[in-house]
Short mmCIF file of C-alpha atoms in Angstrom, two decimals:
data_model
loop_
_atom_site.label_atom_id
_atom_site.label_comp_id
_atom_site.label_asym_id
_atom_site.label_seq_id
_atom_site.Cartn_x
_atom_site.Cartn_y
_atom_site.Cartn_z
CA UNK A 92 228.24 54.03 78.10
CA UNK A 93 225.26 56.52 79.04
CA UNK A 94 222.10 56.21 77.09
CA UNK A 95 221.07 59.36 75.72
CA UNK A 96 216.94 58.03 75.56
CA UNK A 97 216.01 58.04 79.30
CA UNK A 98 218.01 61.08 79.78
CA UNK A 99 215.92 63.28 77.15
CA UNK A 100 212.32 61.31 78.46
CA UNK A 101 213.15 62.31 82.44
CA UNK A 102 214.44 65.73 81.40
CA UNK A 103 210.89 66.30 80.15
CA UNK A 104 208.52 64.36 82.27
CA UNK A 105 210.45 64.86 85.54
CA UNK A 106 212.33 68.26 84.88
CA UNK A 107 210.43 70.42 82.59
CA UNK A 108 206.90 69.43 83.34
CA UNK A 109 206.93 67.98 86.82
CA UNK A 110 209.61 70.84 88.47
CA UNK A 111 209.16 73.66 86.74
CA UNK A 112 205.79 73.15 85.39
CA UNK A 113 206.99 74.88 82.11
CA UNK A 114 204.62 76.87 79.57
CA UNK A 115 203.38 74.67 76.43
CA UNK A 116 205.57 76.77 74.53
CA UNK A 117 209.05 76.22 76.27
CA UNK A 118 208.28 72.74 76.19
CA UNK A 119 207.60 73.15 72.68
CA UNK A 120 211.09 75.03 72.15
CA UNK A 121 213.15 72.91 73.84
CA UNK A 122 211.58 69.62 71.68
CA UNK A 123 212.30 71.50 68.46
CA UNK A 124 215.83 72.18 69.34
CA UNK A 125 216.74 68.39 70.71
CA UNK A 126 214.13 67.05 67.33
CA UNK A 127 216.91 69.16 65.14
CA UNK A 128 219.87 68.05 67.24
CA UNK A 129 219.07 64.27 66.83
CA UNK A 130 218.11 64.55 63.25
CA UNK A 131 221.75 66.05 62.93
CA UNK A 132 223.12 63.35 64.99
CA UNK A 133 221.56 60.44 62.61
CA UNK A 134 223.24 62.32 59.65
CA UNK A 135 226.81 62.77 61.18
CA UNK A 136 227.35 59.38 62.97
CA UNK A 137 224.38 57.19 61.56
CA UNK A 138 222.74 56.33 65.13
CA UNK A 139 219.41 56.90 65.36
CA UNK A 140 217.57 58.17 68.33
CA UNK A 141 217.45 54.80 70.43
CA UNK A 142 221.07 54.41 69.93
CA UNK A 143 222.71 57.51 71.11
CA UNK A 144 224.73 58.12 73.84
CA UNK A 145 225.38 60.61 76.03
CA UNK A 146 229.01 60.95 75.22
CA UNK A 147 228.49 61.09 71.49
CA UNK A 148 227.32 65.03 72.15
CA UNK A 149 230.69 66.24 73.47
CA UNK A 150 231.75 70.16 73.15
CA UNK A 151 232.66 69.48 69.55
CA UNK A 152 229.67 68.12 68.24
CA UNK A 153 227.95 70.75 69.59
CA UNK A 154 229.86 72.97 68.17
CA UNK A 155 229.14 71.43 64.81
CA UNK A 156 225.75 71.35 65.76
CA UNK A 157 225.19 75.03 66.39
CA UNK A 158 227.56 76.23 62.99
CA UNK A 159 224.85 73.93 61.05
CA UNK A 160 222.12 75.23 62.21
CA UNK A 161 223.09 78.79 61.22
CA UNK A 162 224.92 77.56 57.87
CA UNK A 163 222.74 75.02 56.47
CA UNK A 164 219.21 76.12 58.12
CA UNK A 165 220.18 79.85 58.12
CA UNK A 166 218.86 80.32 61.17
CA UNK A 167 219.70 83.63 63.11
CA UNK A 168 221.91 84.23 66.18
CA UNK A 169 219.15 84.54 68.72
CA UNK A 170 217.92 80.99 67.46
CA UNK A 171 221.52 79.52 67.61
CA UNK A 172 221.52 81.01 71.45
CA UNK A 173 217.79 79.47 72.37
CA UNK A 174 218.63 76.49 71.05
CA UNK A 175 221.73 76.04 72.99
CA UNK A 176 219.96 76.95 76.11
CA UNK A 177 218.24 74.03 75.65
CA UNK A 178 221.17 72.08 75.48
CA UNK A 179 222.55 73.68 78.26
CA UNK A 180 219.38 73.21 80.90
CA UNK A 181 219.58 69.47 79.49
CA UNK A 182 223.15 68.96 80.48
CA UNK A 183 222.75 70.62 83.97
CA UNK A 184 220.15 68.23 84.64
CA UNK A 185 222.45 65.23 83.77
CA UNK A 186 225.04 66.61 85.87
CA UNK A 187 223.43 65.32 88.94
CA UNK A 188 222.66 62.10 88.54
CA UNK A 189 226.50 61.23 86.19
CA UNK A 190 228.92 62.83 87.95
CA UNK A 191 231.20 60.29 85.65
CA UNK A 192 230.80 62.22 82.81
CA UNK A 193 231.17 65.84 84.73
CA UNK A 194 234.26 66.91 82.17
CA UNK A 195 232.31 66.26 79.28
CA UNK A 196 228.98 68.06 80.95
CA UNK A 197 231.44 70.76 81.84
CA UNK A 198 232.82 71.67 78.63
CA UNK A 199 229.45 71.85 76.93
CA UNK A 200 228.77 73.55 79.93
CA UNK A 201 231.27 76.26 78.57
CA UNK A 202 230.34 76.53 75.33
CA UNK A 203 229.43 80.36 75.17
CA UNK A 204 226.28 82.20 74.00
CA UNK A 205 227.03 84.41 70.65
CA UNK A 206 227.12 88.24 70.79
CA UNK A 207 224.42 89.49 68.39
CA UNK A 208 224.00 92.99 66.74
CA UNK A 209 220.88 94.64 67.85
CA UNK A 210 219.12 96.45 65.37
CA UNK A 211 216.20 99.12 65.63
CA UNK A 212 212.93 97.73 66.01
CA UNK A 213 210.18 97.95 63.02
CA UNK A 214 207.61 99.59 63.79
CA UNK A 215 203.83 101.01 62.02
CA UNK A 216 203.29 104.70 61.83
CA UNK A 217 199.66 105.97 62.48
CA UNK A 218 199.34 105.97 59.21
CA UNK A 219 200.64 102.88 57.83
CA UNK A 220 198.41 101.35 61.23
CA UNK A 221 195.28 102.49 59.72
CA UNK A 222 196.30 101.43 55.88
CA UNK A 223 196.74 97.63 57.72
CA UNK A 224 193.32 97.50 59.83
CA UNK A 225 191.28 99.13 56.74
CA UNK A 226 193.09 96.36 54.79
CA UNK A 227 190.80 93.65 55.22
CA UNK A 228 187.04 93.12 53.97
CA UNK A 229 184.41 94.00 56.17
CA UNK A 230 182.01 92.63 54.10
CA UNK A 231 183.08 89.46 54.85
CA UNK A 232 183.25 87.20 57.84
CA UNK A 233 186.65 86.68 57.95
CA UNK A 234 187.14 90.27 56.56
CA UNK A 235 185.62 91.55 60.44
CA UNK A 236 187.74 89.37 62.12
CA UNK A 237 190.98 90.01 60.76
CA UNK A 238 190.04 93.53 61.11
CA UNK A 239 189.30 92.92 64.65
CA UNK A 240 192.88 91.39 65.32
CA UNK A 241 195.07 93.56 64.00
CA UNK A 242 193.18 96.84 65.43
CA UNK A 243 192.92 94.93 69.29
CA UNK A 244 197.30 94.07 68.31
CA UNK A 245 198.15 97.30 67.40
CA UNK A 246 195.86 98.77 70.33
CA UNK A 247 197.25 96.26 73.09
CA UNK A 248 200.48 95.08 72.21
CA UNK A 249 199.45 91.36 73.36
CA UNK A 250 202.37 89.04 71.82
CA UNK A 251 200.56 86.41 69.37
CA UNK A 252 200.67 83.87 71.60
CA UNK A 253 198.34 85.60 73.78
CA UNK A 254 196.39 86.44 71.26
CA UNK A 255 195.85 83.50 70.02
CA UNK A 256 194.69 81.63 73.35
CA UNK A 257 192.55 84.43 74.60
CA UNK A 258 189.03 83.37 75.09
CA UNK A 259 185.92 85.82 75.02
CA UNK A 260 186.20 84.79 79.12
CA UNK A 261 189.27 87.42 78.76
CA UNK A 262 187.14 90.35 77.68
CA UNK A 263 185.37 93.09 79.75
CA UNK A 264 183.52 95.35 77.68
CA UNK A 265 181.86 97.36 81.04
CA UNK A 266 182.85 100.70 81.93
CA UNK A 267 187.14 100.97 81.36
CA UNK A 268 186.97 97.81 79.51
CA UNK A 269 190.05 95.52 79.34
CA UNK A 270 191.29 92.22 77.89
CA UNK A 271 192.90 90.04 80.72
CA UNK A 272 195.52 87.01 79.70
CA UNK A 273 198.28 85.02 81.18
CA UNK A 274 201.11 85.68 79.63
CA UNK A 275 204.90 84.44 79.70
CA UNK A 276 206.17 83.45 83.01
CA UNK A 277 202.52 82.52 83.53
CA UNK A 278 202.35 85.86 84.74
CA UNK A 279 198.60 87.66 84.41
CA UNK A 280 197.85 90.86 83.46
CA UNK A 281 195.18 93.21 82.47
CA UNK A 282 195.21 95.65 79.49
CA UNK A 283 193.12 98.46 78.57
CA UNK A 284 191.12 98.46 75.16
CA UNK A 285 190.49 101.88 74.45
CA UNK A 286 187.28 102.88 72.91
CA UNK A 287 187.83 102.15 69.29
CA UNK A 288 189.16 98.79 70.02
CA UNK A 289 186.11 98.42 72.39
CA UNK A 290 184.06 98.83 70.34
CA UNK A 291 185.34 96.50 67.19
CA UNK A 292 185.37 93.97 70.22
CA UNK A 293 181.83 94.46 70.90
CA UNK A 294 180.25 94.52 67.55
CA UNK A 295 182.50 91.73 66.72
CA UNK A 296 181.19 89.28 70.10
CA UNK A 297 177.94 90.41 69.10
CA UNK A 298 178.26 88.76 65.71
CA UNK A 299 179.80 85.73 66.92
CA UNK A 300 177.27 84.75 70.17
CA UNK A 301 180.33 82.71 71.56
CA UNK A 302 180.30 80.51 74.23
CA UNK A 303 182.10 81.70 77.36
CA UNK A 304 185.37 79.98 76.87
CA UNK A 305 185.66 79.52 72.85
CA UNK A 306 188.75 81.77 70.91
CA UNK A 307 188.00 85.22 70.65
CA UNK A 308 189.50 84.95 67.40
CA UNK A 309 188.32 81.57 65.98
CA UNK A 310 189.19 79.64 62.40
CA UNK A 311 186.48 78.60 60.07
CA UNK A 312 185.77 75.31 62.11
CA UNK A 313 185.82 77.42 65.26
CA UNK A 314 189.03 76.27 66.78
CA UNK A 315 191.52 78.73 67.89
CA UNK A 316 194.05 80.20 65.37
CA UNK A 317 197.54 79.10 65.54
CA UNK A 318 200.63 81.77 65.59
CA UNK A 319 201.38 80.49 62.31
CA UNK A 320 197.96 81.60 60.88
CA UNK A 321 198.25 84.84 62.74
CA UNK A 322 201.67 85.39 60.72
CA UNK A 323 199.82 85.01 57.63
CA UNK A 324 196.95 86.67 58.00
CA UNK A 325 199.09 90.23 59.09
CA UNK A 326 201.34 88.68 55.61
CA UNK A 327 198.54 88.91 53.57
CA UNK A 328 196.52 92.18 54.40
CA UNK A 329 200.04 94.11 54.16
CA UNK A 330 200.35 93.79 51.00
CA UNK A 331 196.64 94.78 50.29
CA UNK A 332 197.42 97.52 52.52
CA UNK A 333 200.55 98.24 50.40
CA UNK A 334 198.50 99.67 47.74
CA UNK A 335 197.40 102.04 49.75
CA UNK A 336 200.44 103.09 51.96
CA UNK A 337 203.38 102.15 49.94
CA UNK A 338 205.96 102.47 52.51
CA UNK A 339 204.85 99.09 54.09
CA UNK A 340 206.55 97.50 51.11
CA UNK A 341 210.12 99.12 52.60
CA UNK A 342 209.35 97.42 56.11
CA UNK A 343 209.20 93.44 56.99
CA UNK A 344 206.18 93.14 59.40
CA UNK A 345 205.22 90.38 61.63
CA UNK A 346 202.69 89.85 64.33
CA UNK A 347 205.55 91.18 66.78
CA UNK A 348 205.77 94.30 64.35
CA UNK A 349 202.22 95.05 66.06
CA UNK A 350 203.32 94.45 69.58
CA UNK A 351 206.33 97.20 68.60
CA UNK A 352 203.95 99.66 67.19
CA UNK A 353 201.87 99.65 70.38
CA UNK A 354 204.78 100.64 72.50
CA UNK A 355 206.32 103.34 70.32
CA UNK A 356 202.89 104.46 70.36
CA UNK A 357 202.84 104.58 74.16
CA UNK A 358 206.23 106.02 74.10
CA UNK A 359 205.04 109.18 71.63
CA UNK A 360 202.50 109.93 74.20
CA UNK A 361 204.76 110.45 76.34
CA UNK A 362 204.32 107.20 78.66
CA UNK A 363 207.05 106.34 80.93
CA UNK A 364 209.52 103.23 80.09
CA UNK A 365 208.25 101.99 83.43
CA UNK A 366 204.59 101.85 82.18
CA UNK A 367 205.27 100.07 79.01
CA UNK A 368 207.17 97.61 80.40
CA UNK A 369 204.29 96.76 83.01
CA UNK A 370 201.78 97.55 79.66
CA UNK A 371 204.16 94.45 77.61
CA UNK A 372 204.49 92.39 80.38
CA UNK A 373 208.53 92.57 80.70
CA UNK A 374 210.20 91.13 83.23
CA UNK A 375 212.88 93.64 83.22
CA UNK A 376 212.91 97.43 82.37
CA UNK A 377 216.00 96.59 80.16
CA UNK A 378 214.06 94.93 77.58
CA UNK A 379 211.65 98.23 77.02
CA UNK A 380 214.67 100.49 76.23
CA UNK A 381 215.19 99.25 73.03
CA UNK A 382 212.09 101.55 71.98
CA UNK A 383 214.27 104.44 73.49
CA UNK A 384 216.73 103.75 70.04
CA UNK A 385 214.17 104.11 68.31
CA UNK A 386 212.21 107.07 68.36
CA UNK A 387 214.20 109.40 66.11
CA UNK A 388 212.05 112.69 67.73
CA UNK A 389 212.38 111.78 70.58
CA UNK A 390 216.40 112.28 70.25
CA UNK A 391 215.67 115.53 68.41
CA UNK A 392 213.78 116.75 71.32
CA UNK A 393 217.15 115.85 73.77
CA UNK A 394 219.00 117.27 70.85
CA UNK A 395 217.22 120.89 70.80
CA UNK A 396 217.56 121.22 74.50
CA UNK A 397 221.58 120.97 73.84
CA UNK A 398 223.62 124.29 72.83
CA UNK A 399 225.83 123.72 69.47
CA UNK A 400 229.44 122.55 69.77
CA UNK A 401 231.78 125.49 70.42
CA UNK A 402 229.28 128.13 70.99
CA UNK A 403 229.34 131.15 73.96
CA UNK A 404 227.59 131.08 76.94
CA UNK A 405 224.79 133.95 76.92
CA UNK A 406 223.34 136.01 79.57
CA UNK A 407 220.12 136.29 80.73
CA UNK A 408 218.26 139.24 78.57
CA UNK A 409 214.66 140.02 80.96
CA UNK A 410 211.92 141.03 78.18
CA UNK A 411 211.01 144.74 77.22
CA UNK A 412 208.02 144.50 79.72
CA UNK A 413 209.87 143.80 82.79
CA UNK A 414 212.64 146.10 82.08
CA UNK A 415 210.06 149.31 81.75
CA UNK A 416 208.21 147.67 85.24
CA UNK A 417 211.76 147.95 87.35
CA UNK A 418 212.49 151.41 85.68
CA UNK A 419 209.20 153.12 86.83
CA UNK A 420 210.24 151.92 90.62
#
């Protein structure tokens, strides 16, 4: 019988953190997903934590596992998937060192990902953009700041986790001026402000008289807001900003809603896919494209260059002007 206890702790301390040197929020993901699946165990066989063993999480258990977390907890496909990725890296790594138990590793192993429907992405029109940033009250402290946030979101298209850890270190207000982060994959990257945003970012600094590494966008108490705050703070001035521009009350909109907006605004302009993709931080062109499905003029552009179904070829008619030219040769 394989403990299940030293397996988890090494697969953290040794694996995640000492050989891959994983992000504070993969680590974080992967914890949730084995905190649910033990939580689940102690309900289905009564073992707590300490007690489990490895071969207690066979295929089927899984299985059971993954259909409970999308019946009972509703969560949604792409949740089921990450959190059996997690399973699946964890497995891998016992694979080396218990070779005994290589059927069992190898039918989890198997277990496959499940095929999602992808759906449009949400996005803000320009004006349903400015109904959110006007949204909060300048007149108050918190009021600037919010209104701060969601223009440098909408204007960027950092994800909230960058947003969230970026210092006033990270912004260059000189000539061209930029916000600079690490994002996922650790990877860095610079991003262009623009001058409104530059500007909102300047007054707002000016305000503040941070020190050089404290949140741009700080709590009451100064700490750093969390993604969960973020969510609720974009929650909240929607439906202020409702009032104003119903048609937000038709659309759900998140903090990633803002990153969206920023790229079919890129896209409008006529910006390459390859640009925004190096503007998001992507690692791979493929994920951009789903901005392609979802500019509606930008079909009825490809559309207008096409002739209609079952009409004639026509010939090429030279205007009135050039006709008269070649007759007077």
């Amino acid at each position: 019988m394989t403990a299940l206890a030293p397996i988890l702790e090494s697969f953290f301390l040794r694996r995640l953190m000492g050989q891959r040197r994983a992000s504070q929020n993969t680590v974080a993901s992967y914890r949730d997903a084995f905190r649910l699946l033990l939580h689940y165990a102690k309900e289905e066989t009564g073992k707590a934590p300490q007690g489990l063993k490895l071969e207690d999480l066979d295929a089927t258990f899984i299985g059971s596992y993954l259909a409970w977390l999308e019946r009972s907890r509703g969560a949604s496909v792409h949740t089921r998937n990450a959190r059996l990725a997690a399973i699946r890296a964890l497995f891998r790594y016992a694979s080396y060192d218990f070779p005994e138990h290589a059927d069992l590793i190898q039918r989890v192993l198997a277990i496959p990902a499940k095929r999602s429907d992808t759906a449009i992405v949400t996005y803000l029109t320009e004006e349903e953009s400015t109904a959110l940033i006007n949204a909060p009250d300048a007149s108050t402290w918190r009021g600037r700041r919010d209104r701060t946030l969601l223009l440098v979101a909408i204007v960027t298209g950092l994800r909230v986790s960058e947003l969230v850890n970026m210092t006033t270190a990270d912004v260059h207000l000189e000539s061209g001026a930029y916000l600079s982060c690490r994002g996922k994959g650790r990877k860095e990257r610079i991003t262009p402000l623009g001058k409104d945003a530059g500007a909102r970012l300047k007054a707002w600094l000016a305000e503040q008289k941070p020190q050089r590494l404290a949140p741009l966008f700080p709590g009451p108490s100064g700490q750093k807001l969390t993604r969960d705050a973020v969510a609720k703070i974009v929650a909240r001035h929607v439906k202020q900003a409702t009032k104003d521009c119903p048609s937000l009350a038709l659309k759900t909109v998140s903090p990633h809603t803002l990153r969206h907006t920023c790229a079919m605004r890129l896209l409008q302009a006529g910006i390459d896919i390859a640009t925004i993709a190096l503007w998001l931080g992507h690692e791979n062109i493929r994920t951009t494209q789903i901005y392609l499905h979802a500019d509606l003029a930008l079909k009825q552009r490809a559309l207008d260059r096409t002739a209609p179904p079952g009409s004639r070829p026509g010939r090429y008619h030279p205007p009135n002007d050039l006709l008269a030219f070649l007759e007077g040769l």
